[in-house]
Amino acid sequence: MTSTDSAQQPAANTPTKAPAKDPWDLPDVSGLVVGVLGGTGPQGKGLAYRLAKAGQKVIIGSRAAERAQGVAEELGHGVEGADNAETARRSDIVIVAVPWDGHGKTLESLREELAGKLVVDCVNPLGFDKKGAYALKPEEGSAAEQAAALLPDSRVTAAFHHLSAVLLEDPEIEEIDTDVMVLGEERADVEIVQALAGRIPGMRGIFAGRLRNAHQVESLVANLISVNRRYKAHAGIRLTDV
């Protein structure tokens, strides 16, 4: 073999590049406990119902444990109710579905209980006037970024912003035809949330960027409210060619 031939041969110990991971290869999350802060409100209640109906263990939280327990009994499917602190402590994943005006105060009060937890913020900062709904921009940039700032020891993601509470709560509807845009800093955390969304029939969880992109995702709800009012609908989001 000539020196030229030798130079053209790959080195025997050259590592081969691993194939790219299939973005739809998501983890099994069926054994994780999901807590929903604000689980007695329409959005939180609807998410709790759908996840529990899909077989997920769900605990709903409220400032008053008795109220959470009452709603949990209404939902059935093994849903439990507790105060917010106990809900956070007992859960592997915690969905934040509290009203925007109580968002910061609630999370700040639960910093210790949420330490080490995967937190999914689905809060939309909105204002309303005679012209309809409009987006608010928090000082941190978005509700999700506010959550990340208040919970430095938690793994914060953002998802479930564009879901109709009316559809989520309706037991006559078997599937929710929508995509869930998921944002976060760590791929593994995002994939867990994607997989959780996929537990609900009709839904897909799709990676949509890092938390710095959360503001426009949260803001889009103002547009959906306008769509729903004009067309008497419960519009969601579908992403094409994915």
Short mmCIF file of N, CA and C in Angstrom, two decimals, residues 48-163:
data_model
loop_
_atom_site.label_atom_id
_atom_site.label_comp_id
_atom_site.label_asym_id
_atom_site.label_seq_id
_atom_site.Cartn_x
_atom_site.Cartn_y
_atom_site.Cartn_z
N ALA A 48 -56.19 18.43 34.82
CA ALA A 48 -56.19 17.33 35.79
C ALA A 48 -57.12 16.22 35.33
N TYR A 49 -58.29 16.58 34.86
CA TYR A 49 -59.27 15.60 34.41
C TYR A 49 -58.72 14.78 33.24
N ARG A 50 -58.17 15.47 32.24
CA ARG A 50 -57.67 14.76 31.05
C ARG A 50 -56.50 13.84 31.38
N LEU A 51 -55.57 14.31 32.19
CA LEU A 51 -54.40 13.49 32.53
C LEU A 51 -54.81 12.29 33.38
N ALA A 52 -55.70 12.51 34.33
CA ALA A 52 -56.15 11.41 35.17
C ALA A 52 -56.94 10.39 34.36
N LYS A 53 -57.76 10.88 33.44
CA LYS A 53 -58.53 9.97 32.59
C LYS A 53 -57.61 9.13 31.72
N ALA A 54 -56.43 9.67 31.38
CA ALA A 54 -55.44 8.94 30.58
C ALA A 54 -54.62 7.97 31.42
N GLY A 55 -54.84 7.96 32.74
CA GLY A 55 -54.15 7.01 33.60
C GLY A 55 -53.04 7.60 34.44
N GLN A 56 -52.85 8.93 34.39
CA GLN A 56 -51.82 9.57 35.18
C GLN A 56 -52.30 9.75 36.62
N LYS A 57 -51.40 9.61 37.58
CA LYS A 57 -51.73 9.92 38.97
C LYS A 57 -51.68 11.43 39.13
N VAL A 58 -52.79 12.04 39.57
CA VAL A 58 -52.91 13.49 39.62
C VAL A 58 -53.35 13.95 41.01
N ILE A 59 -52.71 15.01 41.48
CA ILE A 59 -53.11 15.69 42.71
C ILE A 59 -53.39 17.15 42.35
N ILE A 60 -54.56 17.66 42.72
CA ILE A 60 -54.83 19.06 42.47
C ILE A 60 -54.65 19.85 43.75
N GLY A 61 -54.08 21.05 43.60
CA GLY A 61 -53.79 21.90 44.74
C GLY A 61 -54.63 23.16 44.74
N SER A 62 -54.86 23.67 45.93
CA SER A 62 -55.56 24.93 46.11
C SER A 62 -55.05 25.54 47.41
N ARG A 63 -55.34 26.80 47.62
CA ARG A 63 -54.97 27.40 48.91
C ARG A 63 -55.71 26.73 50.04
N ALA A 64 -56.91 26.23 49.77
CA ALA A 64 -57.71 25.51 50.78
C ALA A 64 -57.79 24.04 50.40
N ALA A 65 -57.27 23.18 51.25
CA ALA A 65 -57.26 21.74 50.96
C ALA A 65 -58.67 21.20 50.78
N GLU A 66 -59.62 21.71 51.58
CA GLU A 66 -60.99 21.21 51.50
C GLU A 66 -61.59 21.47 50.12
N ARG A 67 -61.31 22.63 49.57
CA ARG A 67 -61.83 22.95 48.24
C ARG A 67 -61.23 22.01 47.20
N ALA A 68 -59.92 21.78 47.29
CA ALA A 68 -59.26 20.88 46.34
C ALA A 68 -59.82 19.48 46.45
N GLN A 69 -60.07 19.02 47.66
CA GLN A 69 -60.60 17.67 47.85
C GLN A 69 -62.00 17.54 47.28
N GLY A 70 -62.80 18.60 47.41
CA GLY A 70 -64.14 18.56 46.85
C GLY A 70 -64.13 18.47 45.34
N VAL A 71 -63.26 19.26 44.68
CA VAL A 71 -63.15 19.22 43.23
C VAL A 71 -62.59 17.87 42.78
N ALA A 72 -61.63 17.34 43.53
CA ALA A 72 -61.05 16.04 43.19
C ALA A 72 -62.12 14.94 43.18
N GLU A 73 -63.02 14.99 44.12
CA GLU A 73 -64.11 14.00 44.14
C GLU A 73 -65.01 14.14 42.92
N GLU A 74 -65.24 15.38 42.49
CA GLU A 74 -66.05 15.61 41.29
C GLU A 74 -65.37 15.02 40.05
N LEU A 75 -64.05 15.17 39.98
CA LEU A 75 -63.32 14.72 38.79
C LEU A 75 -63.21 13.21 38.72
N GLY A 76 -63.09 12.54 39.86
CA GLY A 76 -62.96 11.09 39.85
C GLY A 76 -61.62 10.65 39.28
N HIS A 77 -61.57 9.46 38.71
CA HIS A 77 -60.36 8.90 38.07
C HIS A 77 -59.16 8.90 39.02
N GLY A 78 -59.41 8.78 40.31
CA GLY A 78 -58.32 8.70 41.28
C GLY A 78 -57.66 10.01 41.63
N VAL A 79 -58.21 11.14 41.17
CA VAL A 79 -57.62 12.44 41.48
C VAL A 79 -57.73 12.71 42.97
N GLU A 80 -56.65 13.24 43.55
CA GLU A 80 -56.65 13.63 44.96
C GLU A 80 -56.56 15.14 45.07
N GLY A 81 -56.98 15.68 46.20
CA GLY A 81 -56.90 17.11 46.46
C GLY A 81 -56.11 17.40 47.72
N ALA A 82 -55.37 18.50 47.71
CA ALA A 82 -54.56 18.89 48.86
C ALA A 82 -54.29 20.38 48.77
N ASP A 83 -53.68 20.94 49.81
CA ASP A 83 -53.29 22.34 49.68
C ASP A 83 -52.07 22.41 48.74
N ASN A 84 -51.74 23.62 48.32
CA ASN A 84 -50.68 23.77 47.32
C ASN A 84 -49.35 23.21 47.78
N ALA A 85 -49.00 23.43 49.04
CA ALA A 85 -47.70 22.97 49.53
C ALA A 85 -47.59 21.45 49.50
N GLU A 86 -48.63 20.77 49.97
CA GLU A 86 -48.61 19.29 49.95
C GLU A 86 -48.61 18.77 48.52
N THR A 87 -49.38 19.42 47.66
CA THR A 87 -49.40 19.02 46.25
C THR A 87 -48.00 19.09 45.65
N ALA A 88 -47.28 20.18 45.91
CA ALA A 88 -45.93 20.34 45.39
C ALA A 88 -44.99 19.28 45.94
N ARG A 89 -45.09 19.00 47.24
CA ARG A 89 -44.19 18.04 47.87
C ARG A 89 -44.39 16.63 47.32
N ARG A 90 -45.62 16.25 47.04
CA ARG A 90 -45.94 14.87 46.67
C ARG A 90 -45.81 14.60 45.17
N SER A 91 -45.55 15.62 44.38
CA SER A 91 -45.58 15.46 42.92
C SER A 91 -44.18 15.41 42.32
N ASP A 92 -44.07 14.69 41.20
CA ASP A 92 -42.83 14.68 40.43
C ASP A 92 -42.81 15.84 39.43
N ILE A 93 -43.95 16.11 38.83
CA ILE A 93 -44.13 17.21 37.89
C ILE A 93 -45.23 18.11 38.44
N VAL A 94 -44.99 19.42 38.43
CA VAL A 94 -45.98 20.36 38.96
C VAL A 94 -46.38 21.35 37.87
N ILE A 95 -47.65 21.32 37.49
CA ILE A 95 -48.19 22.26 36.51
C ILE A 95 -48.72 23.48 37.25
N VAL A 96 -48.29 24.65 36.80
CA VAL A 96 -48.72 25.90 37.42
C VAL A 96 -49.84 26.48 36.57
N ALA A 97 -51.07 26.46 37.11
CA ALA A 97 -52.23 26.95 36.38
C ALA A 97 -53.01 27.96 37.22
N VAL A 98 -52.27 28.76 37.98
CA VAL A 98 -52.90 29.76 38.84
C VAL A 98 -53.19 31.03 38.04
N PRO A 99 -54.09 31.90 38.51
CA PRO A 99 -54.31 33.17 37.82
C PRO A 99 -53.04 34.01 37.79
N TRP A 100 -52.88 34.80 36.74
CA TRP A 100 -51.67 35.60 36.59
C TRP A 100 -51.44 36.53 37.77
N ASP A 101 -52.49 37.11 38.30
CA ASP A 101 -52.28 38.09 39.38
C ASP A 101 -51.79 37.44 40.67
N GLY A 102 -51.89 36.11 40.78
CA GLY A 102 -51.36 35.44 41.95
C GLY A 102 -50.13 34.58 41.66
N HIS A 103 -49.65 34.66 40.43
CA HIS A 103 -48.56 33.79 39.96
C HIS A 103 -47.29 33.95 40.79
N GLY A 104 -46.76 35.16 40.85
CA GLY A 104 -45.49 35.38 41.54
C GLY A 104 -45.56 35.05 43.02
N LYS A 105 -46.62 35.51 43.68
CA LYS A 105 -46.76 35.29 45.12
C LYS A 105 -46.87 33.81 45.44
N THR A 106 -47.64 33.09 44.62
CA THR A 106 -47.81 31.65 44.86
C THR A 106 -46.49 30.90 44.73
N LEU A 107 -45.76 31.17 43.66
CA LEU A 107 -44.50 30.45 43.44
C LEU A 107 -43.45 30.81 44.50
N GLU A 108 -43.40 32.07 44.85
CA GLU A 108 -42.44 32.49 45.87
C GLU A 108 -42.70 31.78 47.19
N SER A 109 -43.96 31.56 47.52
CA SER A 109 -44.30 30.91 48.78
C SER A 109 -44.01 29.41 48.76
N LEU A 110 -43.84 28.84 47.56
CA LEU A 110 -43.63 27.39 47.42
C LEU A 110 -42.21 27.04 46.96
N ARG A 111 -41.29 27.99 47.08
CA ARG A 111 -39.94 27.76 46.57
C ARG A 111 -39.30 26.51 47.17
N GLU A 112 -39.47 26.32 48.46
CA GLU A 112 -38.85 25.16 49.11
C GLU A 112 -39.50 23.86 48.65
N GLU A 113 -40.84 23.83 48.59
CA GLU A 113 -41.54 22.62 48.20
C GLU A 113 -41.30 22.25 46.73
N LEU A 114 -41.03 23.25 45.89
CA LEU A 114 -40.82 23.01 44.47
C LEU A 114 -39.35 22.77 44.11
N ALA A 115 -38.46 22.85 45.07
CA ALA A 115 -37.04 22.61 44.81
C ALA A 115 -36.84 21.20 44.28
N GLY A 116 -36.10 21.09 43.18
CA GLY A 116 -35.82 19.80 42.57
C GLY A 116 -36.93 19.26 41.69
N LYS A 117 -38.06 19.94 41.63
CA LYS A 117 -39.20 19.47 40.85
C LYS A 117 -39.13 19.99 39.41
N LEU A 118 -39.78 19.25 38.52
CA LEU A 118 -39.99 19.73 37.16
C LEU A 118 -41.28 20.54 37.17
N VAL A 119 -41.16 21.84 36.91
CA VAL A 119 -42.29 22.76 36.95
C VAL A 119 -42.71 23.11 35.52
N VAL A 120 -44.01 23.02 35.24
CA VAL A 120 -44.55 23.34 33.92
C VAL A 120 -45.47 24.55 34.08
N ASP A 121 -45.03 25.71 33.59
CA ASP A 121 -45.83 26.92 33.73
C ASP A 121 -46.73 27.07 32.51
N CYS A 122 -48.05 27.20 32.75
CA CYS A 122 -48.98 27.38 31.63
C CYS A 122 -49.79 28.66 31.77
N VAL A 123 -49.24 29.61 32.54
CA VAL A 123 -49.96 30.86 32.82
C VAL A 123 -49.76 31.85 31.69
N ASN A 124 -50.84 32.54 31.32
CA ASN A 124 -50.81 33.55 30.26
C ASN A 124 -51.07 34.92 30.86
N PRO A 125 -50.07 35.79 30.89
CA PRO A 125 -50.29 37.15 31.41
C PRO A 125 -51.11 37.98 30.41
N LEU A 126 -52.36 38.24 30.75
CA LEU A 126 -53.26 38.95 29.86
C LEU A 126 -53.95 40.09 30.58
N GLY A 127 -54.28 41.13 29.79
CA GLY A 127 -55.14 42.20 30.27
C GLY A 127 -56.39 42.23 29.40
N PHE A 128 -57.43 42.89 29.89
CA PHE A 128 -58.68 42.98 29.14
C PHE A 128 -59.21 44.41 29.21
N ASP A 129 -59.68 44.92 28.10
CA ASP A 129 -60.37 46.20 28.07
C ASP A 129 -61.51 46.12 27.06
N LYS A 130 -62.06 47.25 26.67
CA LYS A 130 -63.20 47.25 25.76
C LYS A 130 -62.85 46.68 24.39
N LYS A 131 -61.58 46.68 24.04
CA LYS A 131 -61.16 46.14 22.75
C LYS A 131 -60.89 44.64 22.80
N GLY A 132 -60.94 44.07 23.98
CA GLY A 132 -60.71 42.64 24.11
C GLY A 132 -59.45 42.31 24.91
N ALA A 133 -58.93 41.11 24.69
CA ALA A 133 -57.75 40.64 25.41
C ALA A 133 -56.48 41.17 24.76
N TYR A 134 -55.48 41.43 25.59
CA TYR A 134 -54.17 41.84 25.08
C TYR A 134 -53.08 41.29 26.00
N ALA A 135 -51.91 41.09 25.43
CA ALA A 135 -50.81 40.47 26.18
C ALA A 135 -50.13 41.49 27.09
N LEU A 136 -49.78 41.03 28.27
CA LEU A 136 -48.94 41.79 29.19
C LEU A 136 -47.53 41.23 29.13
N LYS A 137 -46.53 42.07 29.34
CA LYS A 137 -45.15 41.57 29.36
C LYS A 137 -44.55 41.78 30.75
N PRO A 138 -44.37 40.69 31.50
CA PRO A 138 -43.77 40.81 32.84
C PRO A 138 -42.35 41.37 32.76
N GLU A 139 -41.91 41.88 33.86
CA GLU A 139 -40.57 42.45 33.94
C GLU A 139 -39.51 41.42 33.54
N GLU A 140 -39.74 40.15 33.90
CA GLU A 140 -38.77 39.09 33.58
C GLU A 140 -38.84 38.65 32.12
N GLY A 141 -39.87 39.07 31.40
CA GLY A 141 -40.02 38.72 30.00
C GLY A 141 -41.25 37.88 29.72
N SER A 142 -41.61 37.01 30.64
CA SER A 142 -42.76 36.11 30.47
C SER A 142 -43.09 35.51 31.83
N ALA A 143 -44.26 34.88 31.91
CA ALA A 143 -44.62 34.17 33.15
C ALA A 143 -43.62 33.06 33.43
N ALA A 144 -43.23 32.34 32.39
CA ALA A 144 -42.28 31.23 32.57
C ALA A 144 -40.94 31.72 33.08
N GLU A 145 -40.47 32.84 32.55
CA GLU A 145 -39.19 33.38 33.02
C GLU A 145 -39.31 33.93 34.44
N GLN A 146 -40.48 34.45 34.79
CA GLN A 146 -40.69 34.85 36.17
C GLN A 146 -40.62 33.63 37.08
N ALA A 147 -41.23 32.53 36.66
CA ALA A 147 -41.17 31.30 37.44
C ALA A 147 -39.72 30.83 37.61
N ALA A 148 -38.94 30.88 36.54
CA ALA A 148 -37.55 30.45 36.62
C ALA A 148 -36.75 31.33 37.57
N ALA A 149 -37.04 32.63 37.58
CA ALA A 149 -36.34 33.54 38.47
C ALA A 149 -36.71 33.30 39.94
N LEU A 150 -37.96 32.97 40.18
CA LEU A 150 -38.43 32.75 41.55
C LEU A 150 -38.11 31.36 42.08
N LEU A 151 -37.83 30.42 41.16
CA LEU A 151 -37.59 29.03 41.55
C LEU A 151 -36.22 28.57 41.05
N PRO A 152 -35.14 29.12 41.60
CA PRO A 152 -33.81 28.79 41.09
C PRO A 152 -33.40 27.33 41.28
N ASP A 153 -34.08 26.62 42.18
CA ASP A 153 -33.73 25.23 42.44
C ASP A 153 -34.69 24.25 41.75
N SER A 154 -35.56 24.78 40.90
CA SER A 154 -36.49 23.94 40.14
C SER A 154 -36.09 23.91 38.68
N ARG A 155 -36.64 22.95 37.94
CA ARG A 155 -36.41 22.86 36.49
C ARG A 155 -37.68 23.35 35.80
N VAL A 156 -37.63 24.58 35.32
CA VAL A 156 -38.84 25.23 34.81
C VAL A 156 -38.98 25.06 33.30
N THR A 157 -40.17 24.65 32.89
CA THR A 157 -40.54 24.58 31.48
C THR A 157 -41.85 25.35 31.31
N ALA A 158 -42.30 25.47 30.06
CA ALA A 158 -43.56 26.15 29.78
C ALA A 158 -44.33 25.33 28.75
N ALA A 159 -45.64 25.17 28.97
CA ALA A 159 -46.47 24.38 28.04
C ALA A 159 -47.93 24.53 28.41
N PHE A 160 -48.81 23.96 27.59
CA PHE A 160 -50.26 23.90 27.82
C PHE A 160 -50.94 25.27 27.82
N HIS A 161 -50.41 26.23 27.06
CA HIS A 161 -50.97 27.58 27.06
C HIS A 161 -52.24 27.72 26.24
N HIS A 162 -52.37 26.96 25.17
CA HIS A 162 -53.38 27.24 24.15
C HIS A 162 -54.57 26.28 24.20
N LEU A 163 -54.86 25.72 25.34
CA LEU A 163 -55.92 24.73 25.47
C LEU A 163 -57.21 25.37 25.96
#
